Amino acid sequence: MQTFLYRTAENSALAIQKASELLRGGGLVAIPTETVYGLAANALDEAAVRRIFEVKGRPADNPLIVHISDIAMWAPLVRAIPDAARALAQRFWPGPLSIILPQSGIVPAVTRGGLDTVAVRMPAHDTARAIIKAAGVPIAAPSANLSGSPSPTTAQHCIDDLWGRVGAIVDGGACGVGLESTVISLAGEIPTVLRPGAVTLAQLREVLGEVALHPAIGGELPETEPPLSPGMKYRHYSPNAQVVLLDAPAEGYARYANENAEAHAFALCFEEDIPLLRCPYLSYGQRLDHAAQARLLFTRLRELDRLGARVIHAHCPSRDGVGAAVYDRILRAAGGRVTAL
Ligand code: TXA
Ligand code: MG
């Protein structure tokens, strides 16, 4: 299939118009958001949503997030909007937070992965909201990568994964956040974070008081039946290379990376590690700069694949604040194993 590339830097109005036309017609479009690029389709169009699953190679039981451009688009999708949900939306929308509530009946089961709930998010990216608004329908959008590969944070990543498989790719520049949204469920008794992101647990607790972290986060992959967030049971964010996640101070980390610098091994390090390394490396920010680590992680994993890395010795981030989200993604890329030195 022919894929069109539209650059908002060249002609933003044209990009928005073409993308929204394609979406209204049942097509698929990769669109920028502040978190990662999304593979968008009309959330209410079963056939279009089915194509998302086909194109990504995504398991059918993994539900999609529904994106809205305006708070008024939310109510029809869910059974009710409790005060807690309104308070979260008021504080964090538009922004990197997806809120799960019991569904109303208008969102097709394919979009929900067969669950009785629906995740909704209003993105903070102007182009994303403009496209949704012009399409006039809620937009289902998983990350615009092939299932299992690192999420795309630039249009080039979408081109690499999706060229010839979608109607268009909208280039809106590099994503500012770089990791997928925080996902919180308000469908149970206690608000529960199912996926950490740029909206932190501490920020959520400021608004809601008690907030639980799903036990699968930062630990073993879950084996609950049915899984609370189906997405969490799959190996994710994985480059082709084997990721060895090393939890250690700079000296210990650098010593390990230097001593194990076999052919095609790279260090994925912090800026502070660079003077200590005698092996090929890419850095993903300073040790305490979680925002930079979030922005750079997926792009570095893709670069390391391009460089032909077979082993990646990754320096483990600290787990406070947004670091919890960086840690979650890098731990999954490492197959759930972390080595303390
Ligand atoms: O930042 C983001 O959220 C990006 C951008 C494009 O908005 N989208 C994204 O979508 O990351 P995706 O499909 O890659 O991740 C959605 C996650 C999955 O882990 C899925 O299982 C979970 O959210 N999810 C969606 N709906 C759910 C529901 N009703 N109940 C439990 N988990 C749900
Ligand atoms: Mg994804």
mmCIF file of C-alpha atoms and ligand atoms in Angstrom:
data_model
loop_
_atom_site.group_PDB
_atom_site.id
_atom_site.type_symbol
_atom_site.label_atom_id
_atom_site.label_comp_id
_atom_site.label_asym_id
_atom_site.label_seq_id
_atom_site.Cartn_x
_atom_site.Cartn_y
_atom_site.Cartn_z
ATOM 1 C CA MET A 1 0.000 0.000 0.000
ATOM 2 C CA GLN A 2 1.135 3.546 -0.637
ATOM 3 C CA THR A 3 2.212 5.502 2.438
ATOM 4 C CA PHE A 4 2.229 9.306 2.422
ATOM 5 C CA LEU A 5 4.570 11.330 4.624
ATOM 6 C CA TYR A 6 3.321 14.696 5.903
ATOM 7 C CA ARG A 7 5.595 17.066 7.814
ATOM 8 C CA THR A 8 3.926 19.514 10.179
ATOM 9 C CA ALA A 9 7.020 21.725 9.991
ATOM 10 C CA GLU A 10 6.309 22.197 6.260
ATOM 11 C CA ASN A 11 2.526 22.367 6.237
ATOM 12 C CA SER A 12 0.728 21.609 9.430
ATOM 13 C CA ALA A 13 -2.782 22.342 8.102
ATOM 14 C CA LEU A 14 -2.304 19.908 5.210
ATOM 15 C CA ALA A 15 -0.964 17.193 7.527
ATOM 16 C CA ILE A 16 -3.964 17.569 9.838
ATOM 17 C CA GLN A 17 -6.455 17.597 6.970
ATOM 18 C CA LYS A 18 -5.011 14.551 5.169
ATOM 19 C CA ALA A 19 -4.577 12.537 8.366
ATOM 20 C CA SER A 20 -8.113 13.224 9.549
ATOM 21 C CA GLU A 21 -9.576 12.366 6.122
ATOM 22 C CA LEU A 22 -7.764 9.041 6.135
ATOM 23 C CA LEU A 23 -8.968 8.298 9.674
ATOM 24 C CA ARG A 24 -12.579 9.142 8.838
ATOM 25 C CA GLY A 25 -12.349 6.818 5.839
ATOM 26 C CA GLY A 26 -11.277 3.869 8.003
ATOM 27 C CA GLY A 27 -7.533 4.212 7.337
ATOM 28 C CA LEU A 28 -4.485 3.982 9.585
ATOM 29 C CA VAL A 29 -2.152 6.915 10.267
ATOM 30 C CA ALA A 30 0.945 7.163 12.446
ATOM 31 C CA ILE A 31 0.646 10.393 14.425
ATOM 32 C CA PRO A 32 2.955 12.211 16.836
ATOM 33 C CA THR A 33 2.021 12.554 20.498
ATOM 34 C CA GLU A 34 4.045 13.940 23.394
ATOM 35 C CA THR A 35 4.768 10.402 24.672
ATOM 36 C CA VAL A 36 5.465 8.224 21.628
ATOM 37 C CA TYR A 37 4.087 8.059 18.078
ATOM 38 C CA GLY A 38 0.680 6.381 17.887
ATOM 39 C CA LEU A 39 -0.786 4.120 15.203
ATOM 40 C CA ALA A 40 -4.167 5.784 14.898
ATOM 41 C CA ALA A 41 -7.559 4.583 13.671
ATOM 42 C CA ASN A 42 -11.183 5.440 14.377
ATOM 43 C CA ALA A 43 -11.753 3.732 17.754
ATOM 44 C CA LEU A 44 -15.414 3.078 16.897
ATOM 45 C CA ASP A 45 -14.664 1.430 13.520
ATOM 46 C CA GLU A 46 -14.193 -2.302 14.132
ATOM 47 C CA ALA A 47 -12.609 -3.029 10.762
ATOM 48 C CA ALA A 48 -10.115 -0.172 11.098
ATOM 49 C CA VAL A 49 -9.157 -1.241 14.618
ATOM 50 C CA ARG A 50 -8.714 -4.827 13.463
ATOM 51 C CA ARG A 51 -6.201 -3.520 10.901
ATOM 52 C CA ILE A 52 -4.174 -1.954 13.738
ATOM 53 C CA PHE A 53 -3.797 -5.381 15.348
ATOM 54 C CA GLU A 54 -2.871 -6.951 11.991
ATOM 55 C CA VAL A 55 -0.316 -4.311 11.051
ATOM 56 C CA LYS A 56 1.392 -4.343 14.460
ATOM 57 C CA GLY A 57 1.164 -8.092 14.887
ATOM 58 C CA ARG A 58 -0.475 -7.360 18.240
ATOM 59 C CA PRO A 59 -2.255 -10.072 20.259
ATOM 60 C CA ALA A 60 -6.036 -9.530 20.133
ATOM 61 C CA ASP A 61 -6.410 -9.542 23.938
ATOM 62 C CA ASN A 62 -4.220 -6.443 24.355
ATOM 63 C CA PRO A 63 -6.590 -3.439 24.517
ATOM 64 C CA LEU A 64 -5.961 -0.053 22.910
ATOM 65 C CA ILE A 65 -6.025 3.406 24.461
ATOM 66 C CA VAL A 66 -8.737 5.695 23.091
ATOM 67 C CA HIS A 67 -7.576 9.271 22.483
ATOM 68 C CA ILE A 68 -9.803 12.338 22.700
ATOM 69 C CA SER A 69 -9.255 15.991 21.807
ATOM 70 C CA ASP A 70 -11.829 17.439 24.140
ATOM 71 C CA ILE A 71 -13.193 16.508 27.565
ATOM 72 C CA ALA A 72 -16.719 16.268 26.107
ATOM 73 C CA MET A 73 -15.651 13.234 24.025
ATOM 74 C CA TRP A 74 -15.040 11.206 27.215
ATOM 75 C CA ALA A 75 -18.533 10.754 28.720
ATOM 76 C CA PRO A 76 -20.050 8.755 25.824
ATOM 77 C CA LEU A 77 -17.219 6.187 26.032
ATOM 78 C CA VAL A 78 -17.603 5.257 29.715
ATOM 79 C CA ARG A 79 -20.450 4.231 32.009
ATOM 80 C CA ALA A 80 -19.840 7.186 34.324
ATOM 81 C CA ILE A 81 -17.055 9.622 35.185
ATOM 82 C CA PRO A 82 -16.449 9.470 38.946
ATOM 83 C CA ASP A 83 -15.083 12.480 40.831
ATOM 84 C CA ALA A 84 -11.643 10.860 41.109
ATOM 85 C CA ALA A 85 -11.424 10.579 37.331
ATOM 86 C CA ARG A 86 -12.500 14.187 36.855
ATOM 87 C CA ALA A 87 -9.885 15.327 39.342
ATOM 88 C CA LEU A 88 -7.152 13.440 37.457
ATOM 89 C CA ALA A 89 -8.276 14.837 34.108
ATOM 90 C CA GLN A 90 -8.353 18.352 35.496
ATOM 91 C CA ARG A 91 -4.805 18.064 36.831
ATOM 92 C CA PHE A 92 -3.087 15.993 34.115
ATOM 93 C CA TRP A 93 -4.990 16.440 30.834
ATOM 94 C CA PRO A 94 -4.016 17.120 28.215
ATOM 95 C CA GLY A 95 -1.025 14.968 29.094
ATOM 96 C CA PRO A 96 0.632 11.558 29.494
ATOM 97 C CA LEU A 97 -2.040 9.844 31.624
ATOM 98 C CA SER A 98 -4.500 7.153 30.463
ATOM 99 C CA ILE A 99 -7.512 6.577 32.718
ATOM 100 C CA ILE A 100 -9.351 3.228 32.732
ATOM 101 C CA LEU A 101 -13.060 3.141 33.586
ATOM 102 C CA PRO A 102 -15.942 0.713 32.935
ATOM 103 C CA GLN A 103 -17.054 1.077 29.313
ATOM 104 C CA SER A 104 -20.428 2.362 28.128
ATOM 105 C CA GLY A 105 -21.152 0.019 25.234
ATOM 106 C CA ILE A 106 -20.202 2.213 22.257
ATOM 107 C CA VAL A 107 -16.515 1.242 22.047
ATOM 108 C CA PRO A 108 -16.265 -2.035 20.093
ATOM 109 C CA ALA A 109 -14.909 -5.085 21.904
ATOM 110 C CA VAL A 110 -11.903 -5.295 19.520
ATOM 111 C CA THR A 111 -10.729 -1.882 20.706
ATOM 112 C CA ARG A 112 -11.082 -2.968 24.350
ATOM 113 C CA GLY A 113 -9.336 -6.292 23.819
ATOM 114 C CA GLY A 114 -12.586 -7.876 24.993
ATOM 115 C CA LEU A 115 -12.424 -6.216 28.446
ATOM 116 C CA ASP A 116 -15.372 -4.472 30.063
ATOM 117 C CA THR A 117 -13.326 -1.293 30.574
ATOM 118 C CA VAL A 118 -11.806 1.357 28.335
ATOM 119 C CA ALA A 119 -8.625 3.419 28.679
ATOM 120 C CA VAL A 120 -8.925 7.076 27.611
ATOM 121 C CA ARG A 121 -6.289 9.759 27.205
ATOM 122 C CA MET A 122 -6.170 13.353 25.960
ATOM 123 C CA PRO A 123 -2.696 13.878 24.493
ATOM 124 C CA ALA A 124 -0.771 17.094 25.112
ATOM 125 C CA HIS A 125 0.519 17.250 21.520
ATOM 126 C CA ASP A 126 -1.235 20.014 19.545
ATOM 127 C CA THR A 127 -1.046 18.129 16.233
ATOM 128 C CA ALA A 128 -2.489 14.975 17.795
ATOM 129 C CA ARG A 129 -5.420 16.874 19.264
ATOM 130 C CA ALA A 130 -5.979 18.796 16.030
ATOM 131 C CA ILE A 131 -6.095 15.546 14.038
ATOM 132 C CA ILE A 132 -8.561 13.946 16.472
ATOM 133 C CA LYS A 133 -10.713 17.072 16.440
ATOM 134 C CA ALA A 134 -10.751 17.232 12.640
ATOM 135 C CA ALA A 135 -11.530 13.493 12.416
ATOM 136 C CA GLY A 136 -14.459 14.097 14.783
ATOM 137 C CA VAL A 137 -14.201 10.622 16.350
ATOM 138 C CA PRO A 138 -12.290 9.119 19.272
ATOM 139 C CA ILE A 139 -9.002 7.650 18.062
ATOM 140 C CA ALA A 140 -7.525 4.314 19.103
ATOM 141 C CA ALA A 141 -3.743 4.511 19.065
ATOM 142 C CA PRO A 142 -1.238 2.013 20.367
ATOM 143 C CA SER A 143 2.411 2.875 19.994
ATOM 144 C CA ALA A 144 3.253 2.908 16.262
ATOM 145 C CA ASN A 145 5.902 0.168 16.401
ATOM 146 C CA LEU A 146 5.717 -3.446 15.335
ATOM 147 C CA SER A 147 4.697 -5.470 18.391
ATOM 148 C CA GLY A 148 7.723 -6.245 20.543
ATOM 149 C CA SER A 149 10.109 -3.608 19.136
ATOM 150 C CA PRO A 150 10.903 -0.364 20.985
ATOM 151 C CA SER A 151 8.161 2.278 20.773
ATOM 152 C CA PRO A 152 8.759 4.976 18.129
ATOM 153 C CA THR A 153 9.741 8.460 19.264
ATOM 154 C CA THR A 154 10.452 9.940 15.813
ATOM 155 C CA ALA A 155 8.717 9.752 12.433
ATOM 156 C CA GLN A 156 11.787 7.894 11.116
ATOM 157 C CA HIS A 157 11.091 5.075 13.613
ATOM 158 C CA CYS A 158 7.546 4.844 12.206
ATOM 159 C CA ILE A 159 8.906 4.802 8.668
ATOM 160 C CA ASP A 160 11.269 1.975 9.631
ATOM 161 C CA ASP A 161 8.425 -0.140 11.069
ATOM 162 C CA LEU A 162 5.333 0.834 9.077
ATOM 163 C CA TRP A 163 6.237 2.146 5.616
ATOM 164 C CA GLY A 164 3.933 0.546 3.034
ATOM 165 C CA ARG A 165 1.560 -0.737 5.731
ATOM 166 C CA VAL A 166 -0.307 2.459 6.702
ATOM 167 C CA GLY A 167 -2.011 5.286 4.797
ATOM 168 C CA ALA A 168 0.203 8.039 6.158
ATOM 169 C CA ILE A 169 2.851 9.009 8.658
ATOM 170 C CA VAL A 170 2.677 12.503 10.164
ATOM 171 C CA ASP A 171 6.103 13.833 11.116
ATOM 172 C CA GLY A 172 5.682 16.147 14.105
ATOM 173 C CA GLY A 173 9.282 15.961 15.298
ATOM 174 C CA ALA A 174 10.758 14.000 18.192
ATOM 175 C CA CYS A 175 8.459 13.165 21.115
ATOM 176 C CA GLY A 176 9.087 15.312 24.186
ATOM 177 C CA VAL A 177 8.413 12.631 26.814
ATOM 178 C CA GLY A 178 9.676 9.557 24.950
ATOM 179 C CA LEU A 179 7.918 6.877 27.059
ATOM 180 C CA GLU A 180 4.295 5.776 26.875
ATOM 181 C CA SER A 181 1.675 7.328 29.149
ATOM 182 C CA THR A 182 1.075 6.378 32.756
ATOM 183 C CA VAL A 183 -1.913 4.004 32.827
ATOM 184 C CA ILE A 184 -4.172 4.118 35.904
ATOM 185 C CA SER A 185 -7.249 1.986 36.479
ATOM 186 C CA LEU A 186 -10.193 3.496 38.339
ATOM 187 C CA ALA A 187 -12.317 0.439 37.561
ATOM 188 C CA GLY A 188 -11.527 -1.353 40.835
ATOM 189 C CA GLU A 189 -11.832 -0.395 44.475
ATOM 190 C CA ILE A 190 -8.380 1.174 44.813
ATOM 191 C CA PRO A 191 -6.928 3.303 42.000
ATOM 192 C CA THR A 192 -4.097 1.211 40.562
ATOM 193 C CA VAL A 193 -1.214 2.162 38.301
ATOM 194 C CA LEU A 194 -0.826 -0.496 35.600
ATOM 195 C CA ARG A 195 2.026 1.188 33.740
ATOM 196 C CA PRO A 196 4.368 3.874 35.122
ATOM 197 C CA GLY A 197 4.995 6.941 32.961
ATOM 198 C CA ALA A 198 5.797 10.636 33.129
ATOM 199 C CA VAL A 199 2.900 11.239 35.534
ATOM 200 C CA THR A 200 4.431 9.769 38.687
ATOM 201 C CA LEU A 201 2.923 7.794 41.544
ATOM 202 C CA ALA A 202 3.622 10.698 43.919
ATOM 203 C CA GLN A 203 1.733 13.123 41.651
ATOM 204 C CA LEU A 204 -1.225 10.733 41.433
ATOM 205 C CA ARG A 205 -1.283 10.338 45.224
ATOM 206 C CA GLU A 206 -1.366 14.124 45.627
ATOM 207 C CA VAL A 207 -4.693 14.104 43.789
ATOM 208 C CA LEU A 208 -6.247 10.797 44.890
ATOM 209 C CA GLY A 209 -4.672 9.873 48.215
ATOM 210 C CA GLU A 210 -4.358 6.102 48.104
ATOM 211 C CA VAL A 211 -2.984 4.726 44.834
ATOM 212 C CA ALA A 212 -1.683 1.176 44.431
ATOM 213 C CA LEU A 213 1.040 -0.007 42.084
ATOM 214 C CA HIS A 214 0.214 -3.183 40.203
ATOM 215 C CA PRO A 215 2.510 -5.888 41.631
ATOM 216 C CA ALA A 216 3.816 -6.709 38.149
ATOM 217 C CA ILE A 217 5.537 -3.332 37.881
ATOM 218 C CA GLY A 218 9.236 -3.430 38.519
ATOM 219 C CA GLY A 219 9.230 -7.140 39.165
ATOM 220 C CA GLU A 220 8.271 -10.436 37.631
ATOM 221 C CA LEU A 221 5.893 -10.462 34.682
ATOM 222 C CA PRO A 222 2.361 -11.029 36.006
ATOM 223 C CA GLU A 223 0.537 -14.313 35.998
ATOM 224 C CA THR A 224 -2.815 -13.059 37.277
ATOM 225 C CA GLU A 225 -5.840 -14.504 35.462
ATOM 226 C CA PRO A 226 -7.101 -12.582 33.623
ATOM 227 C CA PRO A 227 -4.149 -10.218 33.563
ATOM 228 C CA LEU A 228 -5.108 -6.766 34.831
ATOM 229 C CA SER A 229 -3.358 -5.018 31.967
ATOM 230 C CA PRO A 230 -2.865 -7.503 29.174
ATOM 231 C CA GLY A 231 -0.034 -5.447 27.690
ATOM 232 C CA MET A 232 2.153 -6.168 30.691
ATOM 233 C CA LYS A 233 2.439 -9.881 30.112
ATOM 234 C CA TYR A 234 4.261 -9.557 26.803
ATOM 235 C CA ARG A 235 7.986 -9.054 26.361
ATOM 236 C CA HIS A 236 8.300 -5.463 25.295
ATOM 237 C CA TYR A 237 10.525 -2.740 24.058
ATOM 238 C CA SER A 238 13.098 -5.270 23.000
ATOM 239 C CA PRO A 239 15.887 -4.478 20.612
ATOM 240 C CA ASN A 240 17.398 -7.423 18.721
ATOM 241 C CA ALA A 241 20.382 -7.361 21.032
ATOM 242 C CA GLN A 242 20.406 -8.990 24.440
ATOM 243 C CA VAL A 243 20.087 -6.316 27.130
ATOM 244 C CA VAL A 244 22.068 -6.942 30.326
ATOM 245 C CA LEU A 245 20.826 -4.522 32.980
ATOM 246 C CA LEU A 246 23.499 -3.647 35.550
ATOM 247 C CA ASP A 247 22.696 -2.001 38.874
ATOM 248 C CA ALA A 248 25.964 -0.545 40.176
ATOM 249 C CA PRO A 249 27.875 2.658 40.923
ATOM 250 C CA ALA A 250 29.749 4.164 37.965
ATOM 251 C CA GLU A 251 33.083 2.430 38.702
ATOM 252 C CA GLY A 252 31.625 -1.058 39.079
ATOM 253 C CA TYR A 253 29.432 -0.607 36.038
ATOM 254 C CA ALA A 254 32.297 0.647 33.862
ATOM 255 C CA ARG A 255 34.613 -2.145 35.052
ATOM 256 C CA TYR A 256 32.017 -4.770 34.085
ATOM 257 C CA ALA A 257 31.362 -3.172 30.674
ATOM 258 C CA ASN A 258 35.113 -2.878 29.968
ATOM 259 C CA GLU A 259 35.893 -6.444 31.059
ATOM 260 C CA ASN A 260 33.005 -7.892 29.040
ATOM 261 C CA ALA A 261 33.548 -5.802 25.911
ATOM 262 C CA GLU A 262 33.426 -8.691 23.473
ATOM 263 C CA ALA A 263 32.727 -8.041 19.772
ATOM 264 C CA HIS A 264 29.380 -6.318 19.145
ATOM 265 C CA ALA A 265 28.967 -5.406 22.828
ATOM 266 C CA PHE A 266 27.976 -1.817 23.630
ATOM 267 C CA ALA A 267 27.503 0.102 26.843
ATOM 268 C CA LEU A 268 24.233 2.026 27.247
ATOM 269 C CA CYS A 269 25.496 4.387 29.904
ATOM 270 C CA PHE A 270 25.027 7.682 31.696
ATOM 271 C CA GLU A 271 27.053 10.764 30.736
ATOM 272 C CA GLU A 272 29.070 10.426 33.945
ATOM 273 C CA ASP A 273 30.231 6.920 32.946
ATOM 274 C CA ILE A 274 31.827 8.017 29.671
ATOM 275 C CA PRO A 275 35.315 8.909 31.020
ATOM 276 C CA LEU A 276 35.539 5.457 32.627
ATOM 277 C CA LEU A 277 34.585 3.418 29.560
ATOM 278 C CA ARG A 278 37.031 1.759 27.178
ATOM 279 C CA CYS A 279 34.378 0.110 24.983
ATOM 280 C CA PRO A 280 31.835 1.362 22.420
ATOM 281 C CA TYR A 281 28.980 3.202 24.137
ATOM 282 C CA LEU A 282 25.910 5.375 23.726
ATOM 283 C CA SER A 283 24.722 7.510 26.593
ATOM 284 C CA TYR A 284 21.070 8.077 27.532
ATOM 285 C CA GLY A 285 21.420 11.143 29.709
ATOM 286 C CA GLN A 286 22.921 12.077 33.054
ATOM 287 C CA ARG A 287 22.460 9.706 35.981
ATOM 288 C CA LEU A 288 19.836 11.825 37.717
ATOM 289 C CA ASP A 289 18.184 13.285 34.609
ATOM 290 C CA HIS A 290 15.179 10.962 34.342
ATOM 291 C CA ALA A 291 13.465 13.174 31.781
ATOM 292 C CA ALA A 292 16.437 12.830 29.416
ATOM 293 C CA GLN A 293 16.604 9.073 30.036
ATOM 294 C CA ALA A 294 12.883 8.761 29.210
ATOM 295 C CA ARG A 295 13.283 10.836 26.059
ATOM 296 C CA LEU A 296 16.339 8.936 24.834
ATOM 297 C CA LEU A 297 15.883 5.285 25.874
ATOM 298 C CA PHE A 298 13.871 3.948 22.932
ATOM 299 C CA THR A 299 15.815 5.912 20.353
ATOM 300 C CA ARG A 300 19.103 4.573 21.773
ATOM 301 C CA LEU A 301 17.820 0.977 21.710
ATOM 302 C CA ARG A 302 16.967 1.398 18.033
ATOM 303 C CA GLU A 303 20.359 3.009 17.304
ATOM 304 C CA LEU A 304 22.114 0.099 18.995
ATOM 305 C CA ASP A 305 20.232 -2.321 16.744
ATOM 306 C CA ARG A 306 21.357 -0.334 13.711
ATOM 307 C CA LEU A 307 24.939 -0.476 14.965
ATOM 308 C CA GLY A 308 24.687 -4.261 15.045
ATOM 309 C CA ALA A 309 24.867 -4.608 18.831
ATOM 310 C CA ARG A 310 24.511 -8.197 20.049
ATOM 311 C CA VAL A 311 24.898 -7.392 23.732
ATOM 312 C CA ILE A 312 23.960 -4.144 25.472
ATOM 313 C CA HIS A 313 25.399 -3.488 28.927
ATOM 314 C CA ALA A 314 22.820 -1.020 30.249
ATOM 315 C CA HIS A 315 23.394 1.082 33.361
ATOM 316 C CA CYS A 316 20.312 0.729 35.557
ATOM 317 C CA PRO A 317 18.462 4.002 36.316
ATOM 318 C CA SER A 318 17.394 4.958 39.842
ATOM 319 C CA ARG A 319 13.718 4.216 40.434
ATOM 320 C CA ASP A 320 12.406 7.443 41.912
ATOM 321 C CA GLY A 321 9.973 9.752 40.108
ATOM 322 C CA VAL A 322 9.988 9.311 36.335
ATOM 323 C CA GLY A 323 12.933 6.936 36.871
ATOM 324 C CA ALA A 324 10.320 4.299 37.820
ATOM 325 C CA ALA A 325 9.002 4.421 34.256
ATOM 326 C CA VAL A 326 12.475 4.333 32.698
ATOM 327 C CA TYR A 327 13.327 1.375 34.935
ATOM 328 C CA ASP A 328 10.102 -0.431 33.981
ATOM 329 C CA ARG A 329 10.851 -0.194 30.240
ATOM 330 C CA ILE A 330 14.530 -1.058 30.437
ATOM 331 C CA LEU A 331 13.757 -3.991 32.769
ATOM 332 C CA ARG A 332 11.288 -5.358 30.213
ATOM 333 C CA ALA A 333 13.848 -4.896 27.435
ATOM 334 C CA ALA A 334 16.203 -6.943 29.630
ATOM 335 C CA GLY A 335 13.637 -9.742 29.918
ATOM 336 C CA GLY A 336 12.868 -8.880 33.564
ATOM 337 C CA ARG A 337 16.390 -9.522 34.898
ATOM 338 C CA VAL A 338 18.634 -7.031 36.667
ATOM 339 C CA THR A 339 22.140 -7.826 37.916
ATOM 340 C CA ALA A 340 23.390 -6.016 41.016
ATOM 341 C CA LEU A 341 27.186 -5.620 41.062
HETATM 342 O O1 TXA B 1 1.459 7.121 25.526
HETATM 343 C C1 TXA B 1 0.689 6.242 25.151
HETATM 344 O O2 TXA B 1 -0.138 5.729 25.897
HETATM 345 C C2 TXA B 1 0.798 5.794 23.695
HETATM 346 C C3 TXA B 1 0.433 6.988 22.813
HETATM 347 C C4 TXA B 1 0.322 6.635 21.363
HETATM 348 O O3 TXA B 1 -0.738 7.578 23.282
HETATM 349 N N1 TXA B 1 -0.026 4.648 23.446
HETATM 350 C C5 TXA B 1 0.317 3.425 23.938
HETATM 351 O O4 TXA B 1 -0.550 2.416 23.605
HETATM 352 O O5 TXA B 1 1.299 3.216 24.601
HETATM 353 P P1 TXA B 1 -0.170 0.872 23.748
HETATM 354 O O6 TXA B 1 -1.289 0.165 23.087
HETATM 355 O O7 TXA B 1 1.176 0.647 23.217
HETATM 356 O O8 TXA B 1 -0.259 0.585 25.281
HETATM 357 C C6 TXA B 1 -1.504 0.534 25.927
HETATM 358 C C7 TXA B 1 -1.362 -0.148 27.254
HETATM 359 C C8 TXA B 1 -1.222 -1.643 27.096
HETATM 360 O O9 TXA B 1 -0.331 -2.126 28.080
HETATM 361 C C9 TXA B 1 -2.644 -2.137 27.357
HETATM 362 O O10 TXA B 1 -2.676 -3.459 27.830
HETATM 363 C C10 TXA B 1 -3.111 -1.147 28.402
HETATM 364 O O11 TXA B 1 -2.547 0.079 28.026
HETATM 365 N N2 TXA B 1 -4.590 -0.989 28.364
HETATM 366 C C11 TXA B 1 -5.342 -0.367 27.430
HETATM 367 N N3 TXA B 1 -6.647 -0.468 27.730
HETATM 368 C C12 TXA B 1 -6.734 -1.156 28.884
HETATM 369 C C13 TXA B 1 -7.805 -1.596 29.707
HETATM 370 N N4 TXA B 1 -9.079 -1.342 29.385
HETATM 371 N N5 TXA B 1 -7.513 -2.296 30.821
HETATM 372 C C14 TXA B 1 -6.223 -2.565 31.154
HETATM 373 N N6 TXA B 1 -5.174 -2.175 30.415
HETATM 374 C C15 TXA B 1 -5.409 -1.491 29.299
HETATM 375 MG MG MG B 2 3.037 -0.281 22.891
#
